GROMACS .gro file of C-alpha atoms in nm:
model
  202
    1UNK     CA    1  16.962  10.284  15.937
    2UNK     CA    2  16.932  10.386  15.567
    3UNK     CA    3  17.047  10.148  15.303
    4UNK     CA    4  17.104  10.110  14.934
    5UNK     CA    5  16.756   9.976  14.834
    6UNK     CA    6  16.834   9.992  14.461
    7UNK     CA    7  17.113   9.736  14.484
    8UNK     CA    8  16.922   9.526  14.732
    9UNK     CA    9  16.617   9.514  14.501
   10UNK     CA   10  16.833   9.422  14.201
   11UNK     CA   11  16.996   9.141  14.409
   12UNK     CA   12  16.667   8.996  14.508
   13UNK     CA   13  16.535   9.012  14.148
   14UNK     CA   14  16.840   8.800  14.053
   15UNK     CA   15  16.729   8.538  14.306
   16UNK     CA   16  17.030   8.601  14.535
   17UNK     CA   17  16.844   8.578  14.869
   18UNK     CA   18  17.145   8.652  15.088
   19UNK     CA   19  17.446   8.886  15.063
   20UNK     CA   20  17.673   8.583  15.084
   21UNK     CA   21  17.505   8.423  14.782
   22UNK     CA   22  17.533   8.751  14.589
   23UNK     CA   23  17.904   8.789  14.670
   24UNK     CA   24  17.974   8.436  14.562
   25UNK     CA   25  17.773   8.467  14.237
   26UNK     CA   26  17.934   8.801  14.151
   27UNK     CA   27  18.282   8.650  14.218
   28UNK     CA   28  18.213   8.367  13.971
   29UNK     CA   29  18.069   8.597  13.708
   30UNK     CA   30  18.364   8.838  13.739
   31UNK     CA   31  18.623   8.558  13.714
   32UNK     CA   32  18.454   8.432  13.394
   33UNK     CA   33  18.406   8.780  13.238
   34UNK     CA   34  18.753   8.909  13.316
   35UNK     CA   35  18.919   8.574  13.282
   36UNK     CA   36  19.083   8.646  13.617
   37UNK     CA   37  19.078   8.379  13.892
   38UNK     CA   38  19.189   8.640  14.140
   39UNK     CA   39  18.878   8.851  14.106
   40UNK     CA   40  18.667   8.840  14.421
   41UNK     CA   41  18.373   9.023  14.586
   42UNK     CA   42  18.353   8.948  14.955
   43UNK     CA   43  18.030   8.940  15.156
   44UNK     CA   44  18.174   9.225  15.365
   45UNK     CA   45  18.221   9.436  15.054
   46UNK     CA   46  17.866   9.365  14.936
   47UNK     CA   47  17.726   9.450  15.283
   48UNK     CA   48  17.903   9.789  15.251
   49UNK     CA   49  17.746   9.838  14.904
   50UNK     CA   50  17.398   9.783  15.048
   51UNK     CA   51  17.464  10.024  15.335
   52UNK     CA   52  17.398  10.399  15.343
   53UNK     CA   53  17.749  10.492  15.203
   54UNK     CA   54  17.819  10.238  14.931
   55UNK     CA   55  18.129  10.412  14.799
   56UNK     CA   56  18.232  10.327  14.443
   57UNK     CA   57  18.358   9.997  14.304
   58UNK     CA   58  18.682   9.962  14.112
   59UNK     CA   59  18.641  10.004  13.733
   60UNK     CA   60  18.668   9.625  13.666
   61UNK     CA   61  18.414   9.557  13.933
   62UNK     CA   62  18.179   9.824  13.785
   63UNK     CA   63  18.199   9.634  13.454
   64UNK     CA   64  18.113   9.307  13.626
   65UNK     CA   65  17.819   9.473  13.806
   66UNK     CA   66  17.699   9.602  13.465
   67UNK     CA   67  17.734   9.256  13.320
   68UNK     CA   68  17.537   9.103  13.605
   69UNK     CA   69  17.251   9.355  13.628
   70UNK     CA   70  17.255   9.523  13.287
   71UNK     CA   71  17.283   9.854  13.477
   72UNK     CA   72  17.584  10.074  13.576
   73UNK     CA   73  17.668  10.138  13.941
   74UNK     CA   74  17.520  10.485  13.944
   75UNK     CA   75  17.186  10.331  13.856
   76UNK     CA   76  17.216  10.090  14.148
   77UNK     CA   77  17.259  10.349  14.427
   78UNK     CA   78  17.639  10.392  14.417
   79UNK     CA   79  17.773  10.749  14.449
   80UNK     CA   80  17.935  10.853  14.121
   81UNK     CA   81  18.293  10.976  14.172
   82UNK     CA   82  18.415  11.290  13.989
   83UNK     CA   83  18.541  11.202  13.640
   84UNK     CA   84  18.362  10.869  13.598
   85UNK     CA   85  18.256  10.811  13.248
   86UNK     CA   86  18.075  10.493  13.150
   87UNK     CA   87  18.293  10.274  12.917
   88UNK     CA   88  18.017  10.289  12.655
   89UNK     CA   89  18.049  10.669  12.644
   90UNK     CA   90  18.421  10.627  12.553
   91UNK     CA   91  18.311  10.403  12.267
   92UNK     CA   92  18.043  10.652  12.151
   93UNK     CA   93  18.298  10.930  12.162
   94UNK     CA   94  18.542  10.722  11.945
   95UNK     CA   95  18.267  10.650  11.698
   96UNK     CA   96  18.175  11.019  11.678
   97UNK     CA   97  18.536  11.115  11.623
   98UNK     CA   98  18.579  10.864  11.343
   99UNK     CA   99  18.252  10.986  11.186
  100UNK     CA  100  18.362  11.351  11.213
  101UNK     CA  101  18.695  11.264  11.044
  102UNK     CA  102  18.527  11.085  10.755
  103UNK     CA  103  18.274  11.364  10.699
  104UNK     CA  104  18.523  11.653  10.709
  105UNK     CA  105  18.834  11.494  10.552
  106UNK     CA  106  18.775  11.617  10.201
  107UNK     CA  107  18.718  11.973  10.310
  108UNK     CA  108  19.016  11.997  10.547
  109UNK     CA  109  19.314  11.945  10.322
  110UNK     CA  110  19.623  12.079  10.479
  111UNK     CA  111  19.789  12.362  10.275
  112UNK     CA  112  19.988  12.502  10.114
  113UNK     CA  113  19.996  12.290   9.796
  114UNK     CA  114  20.249  12.300   9.518
  115UNK     CA  115  20.154  12.568   9.255
  116UNK     CA  116  20.038  12.437   8.921
  117UNK     CA  117  19.888  12.562   8.599
  118UNK     CA  118  19.507  12.552   8.603
  119UNK     CA  119  19.332  12.537   8.268
  120UNK     CA  120  19.007  12.738   8.262
  121UNK     CA  121  18.845  12.455   8.063
  122UNK     CA  122  18.835  12.262   8.398
  123UNK     CA  123  18.546  12.478   8.510
  124UNK     CA  124  18.320  12.342   8.232
  125UNK     CA  125  18.451  11.991   8.296
  126UNK     CA  126  18.354  12.008   8.665
  127UNK     CA  127  18.013  12.165   8.585
  128UNK     CA  128  17.943  11.875   8.341
  129UNK     CA  129  18.050  11.622   8.604
  130UNK     CA  130  17.819  11.788   8.854
  131UNK     CA  131  17.516  11.742   8.623
  132UNK     CA  132  17.611  11.375   8.597
  133UNK     CA  133  17.628  11.346   8.979
  134UNK     CA  134  17.273  11.487   9.011
  135UNK     CA  135  17.150  11.228   8.760
  136UNK     CA  136  17.345  10.949   8.936
  137UNK     CA  137  17.190  11.048   9.270
  138UNK     CA  138  16.845  10.953   9.133
  139UNK     CA  139  16.982  10.612   9.029
  140UNK     CA  140  17.221  10.532   9.317
  141UNK     CA  141  17.131  10.719   9.632
  142UNK     CA  142  17.347  10.921   9.865
  143UNK     CA  143  17.574  10.657  10.019
  144UNK     CA  144  17.732  10.561   9.687
  145UNK     CA  145  17.796  10.919   9.582
  146UNK     CA  146  17.930  11.095   9.892
  147UNK     CA  147  18.284  10.963   9.847
  148UNK     CA  148  18.304  11.051   9.472
  149UNK     CA  149  18.156  11.403   9.504
  150UNK     CA  150  18.358  11.498   9.812
  151UNK     CA  151  18.676  11.370   9.646
  152UNK     CA  152  18.607  11.597   9.348
  153UNK     CA  153  18.543  11.883   9.582
  154UNK     CA  154  18.887  11.814   9.734
  155UNK     CA  155  19.046  11.840   9.386
  156UNK     CA  156  18.864  12.162   9.313
  157UNK     CA  157  18.979  12.306   9.651
  158UNK     CA  158  19.337  12.213   9.558
  159UNK     CA  159  19.308  12.379   9.218
  160UNK     CA  160  19.156  12.702   9.366
  161UNK     CA  161  19.479  12.752   9.555
  162UNK     CA  162  19.679  12.777   9.232
  163UNK     CA  163  19.423  12.938   9.000
  164UNK     CA  164  19.413  13.310   8.932
  165UNK     CA  165  19.158  13.573   8.826
  166UNK     CA  166  18.843  13.453   8.652
  167UNK     CA  167  18.954  13.087   8.659
  168UNK     CA  168  18.978  13.105   9.040
  169UNK     CA  169  18.638  13.268   9.069
  170UNK     CA  170  18.482  13.006   8.843
  171UNK     CA  171  18.638  12.727   9.045
  172UNK     CA  172  18.516  12.879   9.369
  173UNK     CA  173  18.171  12.894   9.228
  174UNK     CA  174  18.172  12.534   9.109
  175UNK     CA  175  18.338  12.420   9.437
  176UNK     CA  176  18.053  12.577   9.633
  177UNK     CA  177  17.806  12.386   9.411
  178UNK     CA  178  17.987  12.060   9.487
  179UNK     CA  179  17.998  12.132   9.864
  180UNK     CA  180  17.620  12.204   9.848
  181UNK     CA  181  17.563  11.869   9.677
  182UNK     CA  182  17.774  11.689   9.941
  183UNK     CA  183  17.564  11.856  10.215
  184UNK     CA  184  17.245  11.748  10.037
  185UNK     CA  185  17.374  11.387  10.010
  186UNK     CA  186  17.450  11.381  10.384
  187UNK     CA  187  17.105  11.516  10.460
  188UNK     CA  188  16.948  11.259  10.227
  189UNK     CA  189  17.146  10.988  10.415
  190UNK     CA  190  17.003  11.115  10.747
  191UNK     CA  191  17.335  11.250  10.873
  192UNK     CA  192  17.236  11.603  10.983
  193UNK     CA  193  17.571  11.686  11.142
  194UNK     CA  194  17.746  11.603  10.814
  195UNK     CA  195  17.489  11.809  10.623
  196UNK     CA  196  17.542  12.109  10.854
  197UNK     CA  197  17.920  12.091  10.822
  198UNK     CA  198  17.907  12.090  10.441
  199UNK     CA  199  17.651  12.369  10.433
  200UNK     CA  200  17.910  12.568  10.626
  201UNK     CA  201  18.169  12.483  10.368
  202UNK     CA  202  17.932  12.602  10.094
   0.00000   0.00000   0.00000
């Protein structure tokens, strides 16, 4: 009869010589971890897990198994059901989503915006500021500047929507230079996804 050798080996490494000892230890661990006195793993259930068709534990039990062995059920011989995503993958996805929002927020301002008069002198002002940002980059480093430069890009983008003719063209040019600097700052900070996004904006 075939059996789940991966789980059996993990059990023996823990020092749980019998299935009954493993079920009892797992029950105690689960009750502590989940703060649930009702949580139990029976010897019968464990015996099935070590058999040739171990099925799949409930999600809470999967978390207790991971806590006990430092490995997820699919690494211990259990058959992964369709749609199972490790809890840590949910967390990674959430972090990626938050990171994406923070990187892209300044470039994704919802329009339209209220029309306003745009003074052509703003082009020179933003160019002067840009030179200052390049100097500051040498003194501060990328992390301190990303927020400032991307916020100014956001303002330029807003003004472009109201500007006309040469003023608009000038602001588009300077906006592209700001976006390029934000991309460089993300690259310098080691965030290649952020850098690629801002290169696209440029």
